[in-house]
PDB file of C-alpha atoms and ligand atoms in Angstrom:
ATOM      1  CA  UNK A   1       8.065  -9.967  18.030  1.00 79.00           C
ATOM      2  CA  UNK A   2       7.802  -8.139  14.352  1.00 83.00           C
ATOM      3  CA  UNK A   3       7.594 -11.861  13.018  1.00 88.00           C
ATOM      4  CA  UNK A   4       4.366 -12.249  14.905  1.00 91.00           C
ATOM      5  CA  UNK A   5       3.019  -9.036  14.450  1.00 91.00           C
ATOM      6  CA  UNK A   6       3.610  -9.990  10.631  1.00 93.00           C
ATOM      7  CA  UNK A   7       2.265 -12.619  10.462  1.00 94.00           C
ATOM      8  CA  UNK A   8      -1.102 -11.280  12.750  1.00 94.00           C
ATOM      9  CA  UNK A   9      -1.459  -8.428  10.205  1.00 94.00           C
ATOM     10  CA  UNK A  10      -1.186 -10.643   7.530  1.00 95.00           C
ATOM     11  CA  UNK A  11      -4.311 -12.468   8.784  1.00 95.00           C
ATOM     12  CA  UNK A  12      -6.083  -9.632   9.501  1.00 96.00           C
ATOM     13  CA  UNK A  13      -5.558  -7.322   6.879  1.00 97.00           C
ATOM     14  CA  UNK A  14      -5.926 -10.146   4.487  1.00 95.00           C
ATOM     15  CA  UNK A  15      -8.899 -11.659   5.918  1.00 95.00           C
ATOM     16  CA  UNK A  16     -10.849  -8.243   6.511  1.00 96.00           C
ATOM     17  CA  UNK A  17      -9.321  -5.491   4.497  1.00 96.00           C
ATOM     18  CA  UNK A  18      -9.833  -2.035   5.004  1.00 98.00           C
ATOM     19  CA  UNK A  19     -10.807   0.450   3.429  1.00 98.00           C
ATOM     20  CA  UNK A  20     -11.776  -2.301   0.878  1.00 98.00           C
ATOM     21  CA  UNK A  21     -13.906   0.364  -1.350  1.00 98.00           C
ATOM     22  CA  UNK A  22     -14.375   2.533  -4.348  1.00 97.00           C
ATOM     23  CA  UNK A  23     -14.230   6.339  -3.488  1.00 97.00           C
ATOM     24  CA  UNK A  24     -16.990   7.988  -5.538  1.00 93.00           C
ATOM     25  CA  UNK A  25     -15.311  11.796  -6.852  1.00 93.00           C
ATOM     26  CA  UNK A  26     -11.945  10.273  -5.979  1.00 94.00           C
ATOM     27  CA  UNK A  27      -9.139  13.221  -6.945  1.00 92.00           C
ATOM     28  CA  UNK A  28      -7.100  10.329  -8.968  1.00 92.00           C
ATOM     29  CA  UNK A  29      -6.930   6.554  -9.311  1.00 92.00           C
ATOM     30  CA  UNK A  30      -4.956   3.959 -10.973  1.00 92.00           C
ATOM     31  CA  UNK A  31      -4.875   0.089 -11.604  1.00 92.00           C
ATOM     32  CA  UNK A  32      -1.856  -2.047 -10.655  1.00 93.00           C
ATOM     33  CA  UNK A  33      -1.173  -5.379 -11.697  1.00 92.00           C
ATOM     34  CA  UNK A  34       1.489  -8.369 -10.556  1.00 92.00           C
ATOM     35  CA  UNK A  35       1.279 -10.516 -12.937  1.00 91.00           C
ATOM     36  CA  UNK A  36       3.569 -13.002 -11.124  1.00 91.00           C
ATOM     37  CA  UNK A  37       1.035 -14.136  -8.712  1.00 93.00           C
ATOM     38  CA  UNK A  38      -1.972 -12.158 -10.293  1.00 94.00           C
ATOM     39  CA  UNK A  39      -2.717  -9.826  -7.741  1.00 94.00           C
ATOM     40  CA  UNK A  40      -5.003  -6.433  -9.277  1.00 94.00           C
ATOM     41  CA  UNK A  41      -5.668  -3.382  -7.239  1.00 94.00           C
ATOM     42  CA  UNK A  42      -7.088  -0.328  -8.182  1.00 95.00           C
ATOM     43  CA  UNK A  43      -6.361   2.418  -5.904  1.00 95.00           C
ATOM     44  CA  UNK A  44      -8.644   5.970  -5.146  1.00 96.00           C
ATOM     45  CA  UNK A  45      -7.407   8.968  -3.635  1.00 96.00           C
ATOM     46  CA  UNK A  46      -9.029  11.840  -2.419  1.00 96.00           C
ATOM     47  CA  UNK A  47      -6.638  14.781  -2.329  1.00 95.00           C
ATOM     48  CA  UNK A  48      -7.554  18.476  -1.091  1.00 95.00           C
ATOM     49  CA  UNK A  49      -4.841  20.855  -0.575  1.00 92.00           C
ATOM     50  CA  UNK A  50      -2.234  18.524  -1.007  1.00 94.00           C
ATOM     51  CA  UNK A  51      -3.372  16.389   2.063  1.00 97.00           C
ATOM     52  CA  UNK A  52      -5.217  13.178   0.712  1.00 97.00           C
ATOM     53  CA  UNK A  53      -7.928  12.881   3.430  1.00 97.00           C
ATOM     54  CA  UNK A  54      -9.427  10.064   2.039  1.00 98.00           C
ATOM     55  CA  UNK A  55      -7.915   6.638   0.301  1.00 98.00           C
ATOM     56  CA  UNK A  56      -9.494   2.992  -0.597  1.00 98.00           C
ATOM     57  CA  UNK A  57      -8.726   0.015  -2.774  1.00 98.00           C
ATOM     58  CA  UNK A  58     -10.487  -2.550  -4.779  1.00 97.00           C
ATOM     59  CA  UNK A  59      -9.394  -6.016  -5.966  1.00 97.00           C
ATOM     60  CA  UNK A  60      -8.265  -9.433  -5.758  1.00 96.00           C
ATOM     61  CA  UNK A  61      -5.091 -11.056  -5.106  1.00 96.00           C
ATOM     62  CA  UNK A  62      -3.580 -13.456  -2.336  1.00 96.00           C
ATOM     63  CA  UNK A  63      -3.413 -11.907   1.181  1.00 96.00           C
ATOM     64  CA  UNK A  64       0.104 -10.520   1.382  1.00 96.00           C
ATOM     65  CA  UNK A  65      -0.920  -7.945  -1.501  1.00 96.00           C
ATOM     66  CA  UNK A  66      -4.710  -7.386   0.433  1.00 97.00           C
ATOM     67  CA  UNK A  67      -3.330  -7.096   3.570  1.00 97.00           C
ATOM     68  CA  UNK A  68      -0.792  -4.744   2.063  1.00 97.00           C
ATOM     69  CA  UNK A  69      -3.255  -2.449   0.381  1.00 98.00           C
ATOM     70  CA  UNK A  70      -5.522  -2.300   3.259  1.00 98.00           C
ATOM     71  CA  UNK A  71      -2.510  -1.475   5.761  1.00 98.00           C
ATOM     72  CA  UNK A  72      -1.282   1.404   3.141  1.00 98.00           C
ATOM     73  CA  UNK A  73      -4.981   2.664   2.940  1.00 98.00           C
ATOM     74  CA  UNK A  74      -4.775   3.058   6.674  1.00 97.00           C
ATOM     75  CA  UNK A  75      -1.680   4.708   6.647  1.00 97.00           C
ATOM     76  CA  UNK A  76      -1.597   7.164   3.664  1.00 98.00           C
ATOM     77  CA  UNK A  77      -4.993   8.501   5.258  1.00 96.00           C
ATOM     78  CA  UNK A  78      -4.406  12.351   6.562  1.00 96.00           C
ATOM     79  CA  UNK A  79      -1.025  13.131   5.636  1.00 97.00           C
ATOM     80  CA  UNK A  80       0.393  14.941   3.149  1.00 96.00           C
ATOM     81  CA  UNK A  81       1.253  14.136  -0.630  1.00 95.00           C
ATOM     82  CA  UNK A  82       5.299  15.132   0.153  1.00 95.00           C
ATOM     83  CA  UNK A  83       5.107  12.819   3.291  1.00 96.00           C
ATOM     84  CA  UNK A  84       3.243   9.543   1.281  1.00 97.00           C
ATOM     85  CA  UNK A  85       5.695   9.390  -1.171  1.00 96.00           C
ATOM     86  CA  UNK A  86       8.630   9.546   1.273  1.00 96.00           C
ATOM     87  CA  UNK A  87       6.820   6.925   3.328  1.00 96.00           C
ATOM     88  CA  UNK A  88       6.216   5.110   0.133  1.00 95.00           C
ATOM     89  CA  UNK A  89       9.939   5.242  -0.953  1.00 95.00           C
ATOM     90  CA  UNK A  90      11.278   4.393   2.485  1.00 95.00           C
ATOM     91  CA  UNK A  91       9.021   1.238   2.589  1.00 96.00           C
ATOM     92  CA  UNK A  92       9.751  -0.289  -1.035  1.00 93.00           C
ATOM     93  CA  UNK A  93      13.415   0.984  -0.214  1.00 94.00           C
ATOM     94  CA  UNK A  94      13.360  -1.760   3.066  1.00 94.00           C
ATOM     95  CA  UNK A  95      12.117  -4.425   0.684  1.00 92.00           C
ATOM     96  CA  UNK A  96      13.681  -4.433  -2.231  1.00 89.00           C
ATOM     97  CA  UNK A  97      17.332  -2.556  -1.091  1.00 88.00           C
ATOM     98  CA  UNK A  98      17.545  -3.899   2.204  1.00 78.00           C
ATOM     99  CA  UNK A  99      17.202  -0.534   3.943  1.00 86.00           C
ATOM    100  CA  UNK A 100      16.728  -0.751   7.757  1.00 89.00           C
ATOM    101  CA  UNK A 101      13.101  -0.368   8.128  1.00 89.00           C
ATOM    102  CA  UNK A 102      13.078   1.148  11.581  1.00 89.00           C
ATOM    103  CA  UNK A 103      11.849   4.516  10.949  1.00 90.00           C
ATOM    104  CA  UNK A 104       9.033   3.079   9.571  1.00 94.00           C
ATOM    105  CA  UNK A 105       5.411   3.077  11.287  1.00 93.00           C
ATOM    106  CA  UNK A 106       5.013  -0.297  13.011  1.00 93.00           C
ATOM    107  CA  UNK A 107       2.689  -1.950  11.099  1.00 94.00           C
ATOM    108  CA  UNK A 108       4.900  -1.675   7.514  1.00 96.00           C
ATOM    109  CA  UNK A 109       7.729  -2.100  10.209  1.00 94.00           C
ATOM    110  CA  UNK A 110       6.136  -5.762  10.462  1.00 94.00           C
ATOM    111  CA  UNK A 111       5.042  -6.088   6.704  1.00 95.00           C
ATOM    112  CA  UNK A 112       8.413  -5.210   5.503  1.00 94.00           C
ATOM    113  CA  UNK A 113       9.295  -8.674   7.137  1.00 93.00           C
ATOM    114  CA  UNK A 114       8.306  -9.880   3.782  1.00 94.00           C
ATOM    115  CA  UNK A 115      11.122  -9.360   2.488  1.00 92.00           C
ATOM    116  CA  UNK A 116      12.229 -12.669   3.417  1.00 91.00           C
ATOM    117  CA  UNK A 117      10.220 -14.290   1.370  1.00 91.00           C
ATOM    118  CA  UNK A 118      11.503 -12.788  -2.068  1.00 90.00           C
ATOM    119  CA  UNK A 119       8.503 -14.699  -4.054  1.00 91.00           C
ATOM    120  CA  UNK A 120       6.405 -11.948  -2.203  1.00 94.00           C
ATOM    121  CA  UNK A 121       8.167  -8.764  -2.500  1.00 94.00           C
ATOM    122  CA  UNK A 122       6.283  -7.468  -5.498  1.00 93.00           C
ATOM    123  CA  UNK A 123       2.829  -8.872  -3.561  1.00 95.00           C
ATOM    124  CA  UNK A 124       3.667  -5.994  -1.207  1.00 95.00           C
ATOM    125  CA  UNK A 125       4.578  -3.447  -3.351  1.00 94.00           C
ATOM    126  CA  UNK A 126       2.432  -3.443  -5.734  1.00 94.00           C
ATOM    127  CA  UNK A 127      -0.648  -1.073  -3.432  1.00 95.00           C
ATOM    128  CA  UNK A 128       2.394   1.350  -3.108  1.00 95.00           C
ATOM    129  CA  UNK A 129       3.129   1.017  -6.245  1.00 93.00           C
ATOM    130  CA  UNK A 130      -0.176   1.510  -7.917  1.00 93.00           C
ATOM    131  CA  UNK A 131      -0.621   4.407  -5.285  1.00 95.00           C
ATOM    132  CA  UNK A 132       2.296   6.319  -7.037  1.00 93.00           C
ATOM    133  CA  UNK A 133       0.471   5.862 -10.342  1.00 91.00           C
ATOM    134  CA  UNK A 134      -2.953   7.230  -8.837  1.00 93.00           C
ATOM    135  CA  UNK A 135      -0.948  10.357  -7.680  1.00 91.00           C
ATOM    136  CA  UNK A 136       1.345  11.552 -10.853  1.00 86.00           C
ATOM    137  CA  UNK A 137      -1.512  11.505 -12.478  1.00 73.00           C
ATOM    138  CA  UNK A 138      -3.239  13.858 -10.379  1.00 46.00           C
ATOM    139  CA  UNK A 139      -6.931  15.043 -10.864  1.00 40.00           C
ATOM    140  CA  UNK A 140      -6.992  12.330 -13.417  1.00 40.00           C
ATOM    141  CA  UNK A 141      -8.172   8.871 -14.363  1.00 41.00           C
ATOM    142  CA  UNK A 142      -5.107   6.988 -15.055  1.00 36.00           C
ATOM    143  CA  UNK A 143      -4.211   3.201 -15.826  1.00 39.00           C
ATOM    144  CA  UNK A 144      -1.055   1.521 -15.340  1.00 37.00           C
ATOM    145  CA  UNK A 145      -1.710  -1.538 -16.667  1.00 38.00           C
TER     146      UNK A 145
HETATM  147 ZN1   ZN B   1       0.397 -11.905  -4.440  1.00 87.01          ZN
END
């Protein structure tokens, strides 16, 4: 069931990303790179009052890391900064410590069946990863690469 839905978002999200955008008076951005498959993201946030109410991606990369991006843009969109990062550590946590991902919202639920597929952990960490950046740097135009 998950497996499906995995591989469905995979398509989807990869195919037609969204939120696939630059956000013009974002609050902070950053730039993430994998360099083992050569996936590059920039992320944009728009934070007010520690909500972000509004967040986008650009790049290019294979679709695990698109699909990935677009699915985080989705679901970092109207909650809290407190909340993202727990959501954030709770889904890298699944991937890369084998933490049961069941708490998660469906949809990472399914793209944390990646994990399988070791090759492509970093693909689908590396929005969440990149988001991180964008936010301790707050207010700021920051670069992780
Ligand atoms: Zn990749």
């Amino acid at each position: 069931m998950l497996e499906d839905l995995y591989q469905e978002l995979i398509i989807d999200h990869g195919t037609q990303p969204r939120n696939k955008r630059e956000i013009e008076n974002c609050s902070c951005q950053a730039k993430g790179h994998n360099p083992l498959c050569g996936d590059k993201i920039s992320v944009f946030l728009k934070v007010d009052n520690n909500k972000i109410i509004d967040a986008a991606f650009i790049g290019e990369g294979c679709a695990i890391s698109m699909a990935s991006a677009s699915i985080m843009s989705e679901a970092l969109k109207d909650i809290n900064k407190d909340d993202a990062i727990a959501l954030m550590n709770k889904f890298t946590s699944c991937l890369t410590k084998d933490e049961n991902s069941d708490q998660l919202p469906m949809k990472l639920q399914a793209l944390a069946g990646v994990k399988q597929y070791p090759m492509r952990v970093k693909c689908a960490t590396l929005a969440w990863h990149t988001f991180k950046a964008a936010l301790n740097n707050n207010d700021a135009v920051a670069s992780t690469e």
